[in-house]
């Protein structure tokens, strides 16, 4: 990646793609600007019924003069999706679960088209009238939509970190080849993205990702032996879907974020560190070679990084609360407890090794978290399963997408068989 140009599309042959207005990859958007101001960006939200999806629709509702939801997807929450469609009036909605689509009350569609399954996602994210795709599906199921959008050269606001964990090098390469663009939604990566604008790639000494420490910060391994699902789902600062909330409790979320940063920013694993910051106000730091440290701060609210990805490179007033400097007294920082939370080290190891490791770790973790949530695995076994499956796997340094899909299926099977 050329110095100082992050996540910017590069055309085939390694030459930077021509600038096409604020959204480099979106000719349609640039061409649609008028004297009255920029045309509204047409947004598809994959995973609209989840925590990120709902926040995203709130941002779009607040910025109705700039943004318009034209497509929404959910897996099986048909009623919730129809209710969102009633409010946002999109052109399409997609239910990826065919059974849910069959049950859907078509009389309530009110002019919007109901699409089904992977074909529906494909149609929405590749349509020429779409400017931005927000990928907020949870887990490896998000890969298909992200891939299809990038193949069509779209700008992707990426919340679905699992896609980058699983197939980071292939995804980044696809974005470059097709002139697409990835903009981070994850709060830490949005902070890093914003701080990186202050220097060149060659001037970055290290990136420090902050983490709240989750609900079990300060606990010992012995105290975590019998934690319940309810306890793991009680996150101190963020309200999120169940999978990422459990990931935050094991610190696997931070491990996945190390890998996400590795590929998104092209940073070597050694330059990515983690610090615990329980207040979740400082969303990450970038330290440059001269010793200057830049950070991005705001109250913990995902609507801000979502908004930044949707309005980038502009900043506008939106729905989020501002920091009240009179209320702030102290911010704490702690080193992560790597012994109690061994998942964290898996993140560094996988970011360093690359190849098939990301797909294996991601799939083993998804399967293990699923088992923890349904009561068939203990909390501490989540990281153990991931370590065991990673150690057993047949490593390959440059896997294709179909090899990664096969490795993903294998790792899930192994994790499902695991008994300590
Ligand atoms: P949720 O569990 O709240 O929502 C998941 C969404 O994905 C729902 O719309 C769900 O539809 C849909 N979905 C679930 N399974 C499938 C499937 N097999 N195929 C298609 N769609 C599916 O998750 P979050 O919003 O918390 O997280 C979404 C992504 O964003 C994750 O990758 C997470 O890591 C990332 N992220 C989340 C943050 C947060 O604050 N929540 C912060 C940073 C990143 P349905 O309702 O029908 O089940
Ligand atoms: Mg995060």
CSV table of C-alpha atoms and ligand atoms in Angstrom, one decimal:
chain,number,residue,atom,x,y,z
A,1,UNK,CA,0.0,0.0,0.0
A,2,UNK,CA,1.5,3.4,-0.9
A,3,UNK,CA,2.5,5.5,2.1
A,4,UNK,CA,-0.2,7.7,3.5
A,5,UNK,CA,-3.0,6.1,1.5
A,6,UNK,CA,-5.1,3.8,3.6
A,7,UNK,CA,-8.0,1.7,2.3
A,8,UNK,CA,-8.0,3.7,-0.9
A,9,UNK,CA,-8.7,1.8,-4.1
A,10,UNK,CA,-5.8,1.0,-6.3
A,11,UNK,CA,-6.6,0.1,-9.9
A,12,UNK,CA,-5.2,-3.0,-11.6
A,13,UNK,CA,-1.5,-2.7,-12.2
A,14,UNK,CA,-0.8,-1.1,-8.8
A,15,UNK,CA,-1.6,2.5,-9.9
A,16,UNK,CA,-3.9,4.5,-7.6
A,17,UNK,CA,-7.5,4.6,-9.0
A,18,UNK,CA,-8.5,8.0,-10.2
A,19,UNK,CA,-10.3,10.1,-7.6
A,20,UNK,CA,-14.0,10.2,-8.3
A,21,UNK,CA,-15.2,12.5,-5.6
A,22,UNK,CA,-15.7,11.8,-1.9
A,23,UNK,CA,-16.4,8.1,-2.5
A,24,UNK,CA,-13.5,7.1,-4.7
A,25,UNK,CA,-15.1,3.8,-5.8
A,26,UNK,CA,-18.5,5.2,-6.5
A,27,UNK,CA,-18.9,6.8,-9.9
A,28,UNK,CA,-22.7,6.8,-9.5
A,29,UNK,CA,-22.5,8.8,-6.3
A,30,UNK,CA,-20.1,11.4,-7.7
A,31,UNK,CA,-22.1,11.8,-10.9
A,32,UNK,CA,-25.3,12.2,-9.0
A,33,UNK,CA,-24.2,15.3,-7.1
A,34,UNK,CA,-26.1,18.5,-8.0
A,35,UNK,CA,-25.7,22.2,-7.3
A,36,UNK,CA,-28.2,21.8,-4.5
A,37,UNK,CA,-25.6,19.6,-2.7
A,38,UNK,CA,-24.5,16.0,-2.8
A,39,UNK,CA,-27.2,13.4,-3.8
A,40,UNK,CA,-28.3,11.2,-0.9
A,41,UNK,CA,-26.0,8.1,-0.6
A,42,UNK,CA,-28.0,5.0,-1.2
A,43,UNK,CA,-27.3,2.5,1.5
A,44,UNK,CA,-27.9,-1.2,1.8
A,45,UNK,CA,-27.8,-2.5,5.4
A,46,UNK,CA,-27.1,-6.2,5.7
A,47,UNK,CA,-28.1,-7.5,9.2
A,48,UNK,CA,-30.5,-4.6,9.6
A,49,UNK,CA,-32.4,-6.2,12.5
A,50,UNK,CA,-29.3,-6.6,14.7
A,51,UNK,CA,-27.7,-4.2,17.1
A,52,UNK,CA,-25.5,-2.5,14.5
A,53,UNK,CA,-28.2,-2.6,11.9
A,54,UNK,CA,-30.7,-0.8,14.2
A,55,UNK,CA,-28.1,1.8,15.1
A,56,UNK,CA,-27.4,2.3,11.4
A,57,UNK,CA,-31.0,2.9,10.5
A,58,UNK,CA,-31.2,5.4,13.4
A,59,UNK,CA,-28.2,7.3,11.8
A,60,UNK,CA,-29.9,7.2,8.4
A,61,UNK,CA,-33.1,8.5,9.9
A,62,UNK,CA,-31.3,11.4,11.5
A,63,UNK,CA,-29.3,12.2,8.3
A,64,UNK,CA,-32.2,11.9,5.9
A,65,UNK,CA,-30.9,14.7,3.7
A,66,UNK,CA,-27.7,12.8,3.1
A,67,UNK,CA,-28.5,9.1,3.4
A,68,UNK,CA,-31.3,6.8,2.2
A,69,UNK,CA,-31.8,3.1,3.0
A,70,UNK,CA,-32.6,1.3,-0.2
A,71,UNK,CA,-32.1,-2.3,0.9
A,72,UNK,CA,-32.3,-4.2,4.2
A,73,UNK,CA,-31.6,-7.8,5.1
A,74,UNK,CA,-32.3,-10.0,8.1
A,75,UNK,CA,-32.0,-13.8,8.5
A,76,UNK,CA,-35.3,-14.9,10.0
A,77,UNK,CA,-36.7,-11.8,11.9
A,78,UNK,CA,-39.4,-11.2,9.2
A,79,UNK,CA,-41.7,-9.1,11.4
A,80,UNK,CA,-38.9,-6.8,12.6
A,81,UNK,CA,-37.7,-6.4,9.0
A,82,UNK,CA,-41.2,-5.5,7.7
A,83,UNK,CA,-41.5,-2.9,10.5
A,84,UNK,CA,-38.2,-1.4,9.4
A,85,UNK,CA,-39.3,-1.5,5.8
A,86,UNK,CA,-42.5,0.4,6.8
A,87,UNK,CA,-40.5,3.1,8.4
A,88,UNK,CA,-37.6,3.4,5.8
A,89,UNK,CA,-39.4,2.6,2.6
A,90,UNK,CA,-36.5,0.7,1.0
A,91,UNK,CA,-36.7,-0.7,-2.6
A,92,UNK,CA,-35.8,-4.2,-1.5
A,93,UNK,CA,-35.8,-6.4,1.7
A,94,UNK,CA,-34.1,-9.8,1.8
A,95,UNK,CA,-34.8,-12.6,4.2
A,96,UNK,CA,-31.9,-15.1,4.0
A,97,UNK,CA,-33.9,-17.8,5.7
A,98,UNK,CA,-36.2,-19.2,3.0
A,99,UNK,CA,-38.6,-20.5,5.6
A,100,UNK,CA,-39.0,-17.0,7.1
A,101,UNK,CA,-39.5,-15.6,3.6
A,102,UNK,CA,-42.3,-18.1,3.1
A,103,UNK,CA,-44.0,-17.0,6.3
A,104,UNK,CA,-43.6,-13.3,5.5
A,105,UNK,CA,-46.8,-11.3,5.2
A,106,UNK,CA,-46.5,-10.1,1.6
A,107,UNK,CA,-49.6,-7.9,2.0
A,108,UNK,CA,-47.5,-5.7,4.3
A,109,UNK,CA,-44.7,-5.1,1.7
A,110,UNK,CA,-46.2,-1.8,0.6
A,111,UNK,CA,-44.4,-1.6,-2.8
A,112,UNK,CA,-41.0,-2.9,-1.7
A,113,UNK,CA,-39.7,-6.1,-3.2
A,114,UNK,CA,-39.1,-9.2,-1.1
A,115,UNK,CA,-36.0,-11.1,-2.0
A,116,UNK,CA,-34.8,-14.4,-0.6
A,117,UNK,CA,-31.5,-16.0,0.4
A,118,UNK,CA,-28.0,-15.4,-1.0
A,119,UNK,CA,-29.4,-14.4,-4.4
A,120,UNK,CA,-31.4,-11.6,-2.7
A,121,UNK,CA,-28.2,-10.3,-1.0
A,122,UNK,CA,-26.4,-10.5,-4.3
A,123,UNK,CA,-29.0,-8.5,-6.1
A,124,UNK,CA,-29.1,-5.7,-3.5
A,125,UNK,CA,-25.4,-5.2,-3.0
A,126,UNK,CA,-24.4,-5.3,-6.7
A,127,UNK,CA,-27.2,-3.0,-8.0
A,128,UNK,CA,-25.8,0.0,-9.8
A,129,UNK,CA,-28.1,2.3,-7.8
A,130,UNK,CA,-26.4,1.4,-4.6
A,131,UNK,CA,-23.5,3.5,-3.2
A,132,UNK,CA,-22.6,2.0,0.2
A,133,UNK,CA,-23.2,-1.5,1.7
A,134,UNK,CA,-23.1,-1.8,5.5
A,135,UNK,CA,-22.1,-5.4,6.4
A,136,UNK,CA,-23.7,-6.0,9.8
A,137,UNK,CA,-24.5,-9.7,9.6
A,138,UNK,CA,-22.9,-11.6,12.4
A,139,UNK,CA,-20.2,-14.3,11.8
A,140,UNK,CA,-18.8,-16.0,8.7
A,141,UNK,CA,-22.3,-15.7,7.2
A,142,UNK,CA,-21.4,-12.1,6.4
A,143,UNK,CA,-18.6,-13.1,4.0
A,144,UNK,CA,-20.8,-13.6,1.0
A,145,UNK,CA,-22.4,-10.2,1.0
A,146,UNK,CA,-19.1,-8.4,1.7
A,147,UNK,CA,-17.5,-10.3,-1.1
A,148,UNK,CA,-20.3,-9.7,-3.6
A,149,UNK,CA,-20.3,-5.9,-2.8
A,150,UNK,CA,-16.6,-5.6,-3.3
A,151,UNK,CA,-16.6,-7.6,-6.5
A,152,UNK,CA,-19.1,-5.0,-7.8
A,153,UNK,CA,-16.6,-2.3,-6.7
A,154,UNK,CA,-18.8,-0.9,-4.0
A,155,UNK,CA,-17.9,1.0,-0.9
A,156,UNK,CA,-18.3,-1.3,2.1
A,157,UNK,CA,-18.8,0.0,5.6
A,158,UNK,CA,-17.5,-3.1,7.4
A,159,UNK,CA,-18.9,-4.1,10.8
A,160,UNK,CA,-18.7,-7.8,10.1
A,161,UNK,CA,-15.1,-8.3,11.3
A,162,UNK,CA,-15.3,-12.0,10.9
A,163,UNK,CA,-15.0,-11.6,7.2
A,164,UNK,CA,-11.6,-9.9,7.6
A,165,UNK,CA,-10.5,-12.4,10.2
A,166,UNK,CA,-11.4,-15.3,7.9
A,167,UNK,CA,-10.2,-14.0,4.6
A,168,UNK,CA,-8.4,-10.6,5.1
A,169,UNK,CA,-5.8,-10.8,2.4
A,170,UNK,CA,-8.3,-12.0,-0.2
A,171,UNK,CA,-10.8,-9.4,0.7
A,172,UNK,CA,-8.3,-6.5,0.6
A,173,UNK,CA,-7.0,-7.7,-2.7
A,174,UNK,CA,-10.5,-7.9,-4.1
A,175,UNK,CA,-11.2,-4.3,-3.0
A,176,UNK,CA,-8.0,-3.1,-4.7
A,177,UNK,CA,-8.6,-5.0,-7.9
A,178,UNK,CA,-12.2,-3.9,-8.3
A,179,UNK,CA,-11.8,-0.3,-7.2
A,180,UNK,CA,-14.0,-0.8,-4.1
A,181,UNK,CA,-13.3,0.6,-0.7
A,182,UNK,CA,-13.6,-0.7,2.9
A,183,UNK,CA,-14.4,1.8,5.7
A,184,UNK,CA,-14.3,0.5,9.3
A,185,UNK,CA,-17.3,0.6,11.5
A,186,UNK,CA,-15.7,-1.2,14.5
A,187,UNK,CA,-15.1,1.6,16.9
A,188,UNK,CA,-11.4,0.8,17.5
A,189,UNK,CA,-10.7,0.6,13.8
A,190,UNK,CA,-12.7,3.8,13.0
A,191,UNK,CA,-10.5,5.5,15.7
A,192,UNK,CA,-7.3,4.1,14.1
A,193,UNK,CA,-8.5,5.1,10.6
A,194,UNK,CA,-9.1,8.7,11.8
A,195,UNK,CA,-5.8,8.9,13.6
A,196,UNK,CA,-3.9,7.4,10.7
A,197,UNK,CA,-4.9,10.5,8.6
A,198,UNK,CA,-2.2,12.4,10.5
A,199,UNK,CA,0.8,10.6,9.1
A,200,UNK,CA,2.1,8.1,6.5
A,201,UNK,CA,2.1,4.3,6.8
A,202,UNK,CA,5.9,4.4,7.1
A,203,UNK,CA,5.6,6.7,10.1
A,204,UNK,CA,3.4,4.5,12.3
A,205,UNK,CA,5.4,3.1,15.3
A,206,UNK,CA,2.4,1.1,16.7
A,207,UNK,CA,-1.3,1.0,17.0
A,208,UNK,CA,-2.9,0.4,20.4
A,209,UNK,CA,-6.4,-1.0,20.4
A,210,UNK,CA,-8.4,-0.2,23.6
A,211,UNK,CA,-10.8,-2.7,25.1
A,212,UNK,CA,-13.2,-2.3,28.1
A,213,UNK,CA,-12.1,-5.6,29.5
A,214,UNK,CA,-15.7,-6.9,29.4
A,215,UNK,CA,-17.9,-8.1,32.3
A,216,UNK,CA,-15.1,-10.3,33.8
A,217,UNK,CA,-12.3,-7.8,34.0
A,218,UNK,CA,-10.3,-8.4,37.2
A,219,UNK,CA,-11.6,-12.0,37.7
A,220,UNK,CA,-9.4,-15.0,38.1
A,221,UNK,CA,-9.6,-18.2,36.1
A,222,UNK,CA,-11.0,-20.0,39.2
A,223,UNK,CA,-13.8,-17.4,39.4
A,224,UNK,CA,-14.7,-17.9,35.8
A,225,UNK,CA,-15.1,-21.7,36.0
A,226,UNK,CA,-18.9,-21.6,36.4
A,227,UNK,CA,-20.0,-18.3,34.9
A,228,UNK,CA,-23.5,-18.4,33.4
A,229,UNK,CA,-24.6,-17.2,30.0
A,230,UNK,CA,-26.5,-14.3,31.7
A,231,UNK,CA,-23.3,-13.1,33.4
A,232,UNK,CA,-21.4,-13.3,30.2
A,233,UNK,CA,-24.0,-11.3,28.4
A,234,UNK,CA,-23.9,-8.4,30.9
A,235,UNK,CA,-21.4,-6.1,29.2
A,236,UNK,CA,-20.5,-3.0,31.2
A,237,UNK,CA,-20.3,-0.4,28.5
A,238,UNK,CA,-21.7,-1.7,25.1
A,239,UNK,CA,-25.1,-3.1,24.1
A,240,UNK,CA,-24.5,-5.6,21.3
A,241,UNK,CA,-25.6,-8.9,19.8
A,242,UNK,CA,-25.0,-12.1,21.9
A,243,UNK,CA,-22.1,-13.5,19.9
A,244,UNK,CA,-19.9,-10.3,20.1
A,245,UNK,CA,-20.9,-9.9,23.7
A,246,UNK,CA,-19.6,-13.3,24.6
A,247,UNK,CA,-16.5,-12.5,22.5
A,248,UNK,CA,-16.0,-9.4,24.6
A,249,UNK,CA,-16.2,-11.5,27.8
A,250,UNK,CA,-13.5,-13.9,26.6
A,251,UNK,CA,-11.5,-11.1,25.0
A,252,UNK,CA,-11.7,-13.0,21.8
A,253,UNK,CA,-13.3,-9.9,20.4
A,254,UNK,CA,-10.0,-8.0,20.9
A,255,UNK,CA,-8.2,-11.0,19.3
A,256,UNK,CA,-10.4,-10.7,16.3
A,257,UNK,CA,-9.8,-7.0,16.2
A,258,UNK,CA,-6.0,-7.4,16.2
A,259,UNK,CA,-6.5,-9.6,13.1
A,260,UNK,CA,-9.0,-7.2,11.6
A,261,UNK,CA,-6.5,-4.3,12.0
A,262,UNK,CA,-3.7,-6.5,10.6
A,263,UNK,CA,-5.4,-6.8,7.2
A,264,UNK,CA,-7.5,-3.6,7.1
A,265,UNK,CA,-4.4,-1.3,7.7
A,266,UNK,CA,-1.7,-3.6,6.4
A,267,UNK,CA,0.1,-3.5,9.7
A,268,UNK,CA,2.5,-6.2,10.9
A,269,UNK,CA,1.1,-8.0,14.0
A,270,UNK,CA,4.1,-6.8,16.1
A,271,UNK,CA,2.9,-3.2,15.7
A,272,UNK,CA,-0.6,-3.9,17.1
A,273,UNK,CA,-1.1,-3.8,20.9
A,274,UNK,CA,-4.0,-3.9,23.3
A,275,UNK,CA,-4.7,-2.0,26.4
A,276,UNK,CA,-7.7,-2.2,28.8
A,277,UNK,CA,-9.5,1.1,29.2
A,278,UNK,CA,-12.7,0.3,31.2
A,279,UNK,CA,-14.5,3.6,30.4
A,280,UNK,CA,-14.6,2.9,26.6
A,281,UNK,CA,-14.1,6.6,25.8
A,282,UNK,CA,-10.8,6.5,24.0
A,283,UNK,CA,-11.4,4.2,21.1
A,284,UNK,CA,-7.8,3.5,20.2
A,285,UNK,CA,-4.4,5.2,19.7
A,286,UNK,CA,-1.9,5.5,16.9
A,287,UNK,CA,1.7,6.2,18.0
A,288,UNK,CA,3.9,7.7,15.2
A,289,UNK,CA,7.7,7.5,14.9
A,290,UNK,CA,8.3,10.9,16.4
A,291,UNK,CA,6.5,9.8,19.6
A,292,UNK,CA,3.3,11.7,19.0
A,293,UNK,CA,0.2,9.7,19.9
A,294,UNK,CA,-3.2,10.4,18.3
A,295,UNK,CA,-6.5,9.1,19.6
A,296,UNK,CA,-10.2,9.4,18.9
A,297,UNK,CA,-12.6,9.9,21.8
A,298,UNK,CA,-16.4,9.9,22.2
A,299,UNK,CA,-19.0,8.4,24.6
A,300,UNK,CA,-19.4,4.7,23.8
A,301,UNK,CA,-22.1,4.7,21.1
A,302,UNK,CA,-21.7,2.8,17.8
A,303,UNK,CA,-23.8,5.3,15.9
A,304,UNK,CA,-20.8,7.6,15.7
A,305,UNK,CA,-18.4,5.2,13.9
A,306,UNK,CA,-21.3,4.1,11.7
A,307,UNK,CA,-22.1,7.7,10.8
A,308,UNK,CA,-18.4,8.4,10.1
A,309,UNK,CA,-18.2,5.5,7.7
A,310,UNK,CA,-21.4,6.6,5.9
A,311,UNK,CA,-20.5,10.3,5.6
A,312,UNK,CA,-16.8,10.0,5.2
A,313,UNK,CA,-14.8,12.0,4.4
A,314,UNK,CA,-17.2,14.6,5.8
A,315,UNK,CA,-18.2,15.2,9.4
A,316,UNK,CA,-21.7,16.3,10.2
A,317,UNK,CA,-23.8,16.8,13.3
A,318,UNK,CA,-25.6,13.6,14.1
A,319,UNK,CA,-27.6,11.8,16.8
A,320,UNK,CA,-24.8,11.0,19.2
A,321,UNK,CA,-24.2,12.6,22.6
A,322,UNK,CA,-21.0,14.6,22.9
A,323,UNK,CA,-18.4,14.2,25.6
A,324,UNK,CA,-19.2,16.4,28.6
A,325,UNK,CA,-15.8,17.5,29.7
A,326,UNK,CA,-17.2,18.7,33.1
A,327,UNK,CA,-18.3,15.2,33.9
A,328,UNK,CA,-15.0,13.5,33.2
A,329,UNK,CA,-12.7,12.8,36.1
A,330,UNK,CA,-10.3,10.0,35.2
A,331,UNK,CA,-9.6,7.4,32.6
A,332,UNK,CA,-8.0,4.1,33.7
A,333,UNK,CA,-5.6,1.9,31.7
A,334,UNK,CA,-4.5,-1.6,32.6
A,335,UNK,CA,-2.5,-4.3,31.0
A,336,UNK,CA,-4.7,-7.2,29.8
A,337,UNK,CA,-4.6,-10.3,31.9
A,338,UNK,CA,-3.3,-12.8,29.3
A,339,UNK,CA,-3.3,-15.8,31.7
A,340,UNK,CA,-7.0,-15.5,32.6
A,341,UNK,CA,-8.0,-14.5,29.0
A,342,UNK,CA,-5.8,-16.7,26.8
A,343,UNK,CA,-7.9,-15.8,23.7
A,344,UNK,CA,-6.0,-12.6,23.4
A,345,UNK,CA,-2.7,-14.3,22.5
A,346,UNK,CA,-4.5,-16.3,19.8
A,347,UNK,CA,-5.2,-13.0,18.1
A,348,UNK,CA,-1.5,-12.1,17.9
A,349,UNK,CA,-0.5,-15.5,16.8
A,350,UNK,CA,-3.1,-15.7,14.0
A,351,UNK,CA,-2.3,-12.2,12.9
A,352,UNK,CA,1.4,-13.2,12.6
A,353,UNK,CA,0.8,-16.5,10.9
A,354,UNK,CA,-2.0,-15.6,8.5
A,355,UNK,CA,-2.9,-18.2,5.9
A,356,UNK,CA,-5.7,-20.5,7.1
A,357,UNK,CA,-5.3,-19.6,10.7
A,358,UNK,CA,-7.9,-16.8,10.7
A,359,UNK,CA,-10.6,-19.0,9.2
A,360,UNK,CA,-9.9,-21.8,11.7
A,361,UNK,CA,-9.9,-19.5,14.7
A,362,UNK,CA,-13.0,-17.7,13.6
A,363,UNK,CA,-15.0,-20.8,12.8
A,364,UNK,CA,-13.9,-22.7,16.0
A,365,UNK,CA,-14.8,-19.6,18.0
A,366,UNK,CA,-18.3,-19.2,16.4
A,367,UNK,CA,-19.0,-22.9,17.1
A,368,UNK,CA,-17.7,-22.7,20.6
A,369,UNK,CA,-19.7,-19.5,21.4
A,370,UNK,CA,-22.8,-21.1,20.0
A,371,UNK,CA,-22.3,-24.1,22.3
A,372,UNK,CA,-21.7,-21.9,25.3
A,373,UNK,CA,-24.9,-20.0,24.5
A,374,UNK,CA,-26.9,-23.2,24.3
A,375,UNK,CA,-25.4,-24.5,27.5
A,376,UNK,CA,-23.3,-27.3,26.1
A,377,UNK,CA,-19.8,-25.8,26.7
A,378,UNK,CA,-18.3,-24.0,29.7
A,379,UNK,CA,-17.1,-20.4,29.4
A,380,UNK,CA,-13.4,-21.2,29.9
A,381,UNK,CA,-13.6,-24.0,27.3
A,382,UNK,CA,-14.3,-21.5,24.5
A,383,UNK,CA,-10.6,-20.4,24.3
A,384,UNK,CA,-9.4,-24.0,24.9
A,385,UNK,CA,-11.4,-25.3,22.0
A,386,UNK,CA,-10.0,-22.5,19.8
A,387,UNK,CA,-6.5,-23.3,20.8
A,388,UNK,CA,-7.0,-27.1,20.3
A,389,UNK,CA,-8.6,-26.7,16.8
A,390,UNK,CA,-6.0,-24.2,15.7
A,391,UNK,CA,-3.1,-26.5,16.8
A,392,UNK,CA,-4.7,-29.5,15.0
A,393,UNK,CA,-5.3,-27.9,11.6
A,394,UNK,CA,-3.3,-28.4,8.4
A,395,UNK,CA,-1.8,-25.0,7.8
A,396,UNK,CA,-1.7,-23.5,4.4
A,397,UNK,CA,0.0,-20.1,3.8
A,398,UNK,CA,-1.9,-18.9,0.7
A,399,UNK,CA,-5.4,-20.5,0.7
A,400,UNK,CA,-8.1,-19.7,-1.9
A,401,UNK,CA,-11.6,-18.7,-0.9
A,402,UNK,CA,-12.9,-22.2,-1.4
A,403,UNK,CA,-10.1,-23.6,0.7
A,404,UNK,CA,-11.0,-21.2,3.4
A,405,UNK,CA,-14.6,-22.3,3.2
A,406,UNK,CA,-13.6,-25.9,3.6
A,407,UNK,CA,-11.3,-25.1,6.5
A,408,UNK,CA,-14.2,-23.2,8.1
A,409,UNK,CA,-16.5,-26.2,7.9
A,410,UNK,CA,-13.8,-28.5,9.3
A,411,UNK,CA,-13.0,-26.3,12.2
A,412,UNK,CA,-16.7,-26.1,13.1
A,413,UNK,CA,-17.0,-29.8,13.1
A,414,UNK,CA,-13.9,-30.2,15.3
A,415,UNK,CA,-15.2,-27.6,17.8
A,416,UNK,CA,-18.6,-29.3,17.9
A,417,UNK,CA,-16.9,-32.6,18.8
A,418,UNK,CA,-14.7,-31.1,21.5
A,419,UNK,CA,-15.0,-32.4,25.0
A,420,UNK,CA,-12.2,-31.6,27.4
B,1,LIG,P1,-26.7,-9.1,16.1
B,1,LIG,O1,-26.7,-10.5,16.6
B,1,LIG,O2,-27.4,-8.1,16.9
B,1,LIG,O3,-27.4,-9.0,14.6
B,1,LIG,C1,-27.0,-9.9,13.6
B,1,LIG,C2,-27.7,-9.6,12.3
B,1,LIG,O4,-27.3,-10.5,11.4
B,1,LIG,C3,-29.2,-9.7,12.4
B,1,LIG,O5,-29.8,-8.8,11.5
B,1,LIG,C4,-29.5,-11.1,12.0
B,1,LIG,O6,-30.8,-11.4,11.4
B,1,LIG,C5,-28.5,-11.3,10.9
B,1,LIG,N1,-28.0,-12.7,10.7
B,1,LIG,C6,-27.8,-13.6,11.7
B,1,LIG,N2,-27.4,-14.8,11.2
B,1,LIG,C7,-27.4,-14.6,9.8
B,1,LIG,C8,-27.2,-15.5,8.7
B,1,LIG,N3,-26.9,-16.8,8.9
B,1,LIG,N4,-27.4,-15.0,7.5
B,1,LIG,C9,-27.7,-13.7,7.3
B,1,LIG,N5,-28.0,-12.9,8.3
B,1,LIG,C10,-27.8,-13.3,9.5
B,1,LIG,O7,-25.2,-8.7,15.8
B,1,LIG,P2,-24.4,-7.3,16.0
B,1,LIG,O8,-25.2,-6.3,15.4
B,1,LIG,O9,-24.0,-7.2,17.4
B,1,LIG,O10,-23.1,-7.6,15.2
B,1,LIG,C11,-23.1,-7.6,13.8
B,1,LIG,C12,-21.6,-7.6,13.3
B,1,LIG,O11,-21.0,-6.3,13.7
B,1,LIG,C13,-20.8,-8.7,13.9
B,1,LIG,O12,-19.8,-9.1,13.0
B,1,LIG,C14,-20.0,-7.9,15.1
B,1,LIG,O13,-18.8,-8.5,15.3
B,1,LIG,C15,-19.9,-6.6,14.5
B,1,LIG,N6,-19.8,-5.5,15.4
B,1,LIG,C16,-20.8,-5.3,16.3
B,1,LIG,C17,-20.7,-4.3,17.2
B,1,LIG,C18,-21.9,-3.9,18.1
B,1,LIG,O14,-21.8,-2.9,18.9
B,1,LIG,N7,-22.9,-4.7,18.2
B,1,LIG,C19,-19.5,-3.4,17.4
B,1,LIG,C20,-18.5,-3.7,16.4
B,1,LIG,C21,-18.6,-4.7,15.5
B,1,LIG,P3,-32.0,-11.9,12.4
B,1,LIG,O15,-32.4,-10.7,13.2
B,1,LIG,O16,-33.1,-12.3,11.4
B,1,LIG,O17,-31.4,-13.1,13.2
B,2,LIG,MG1,-14.8,-3.1,18.6
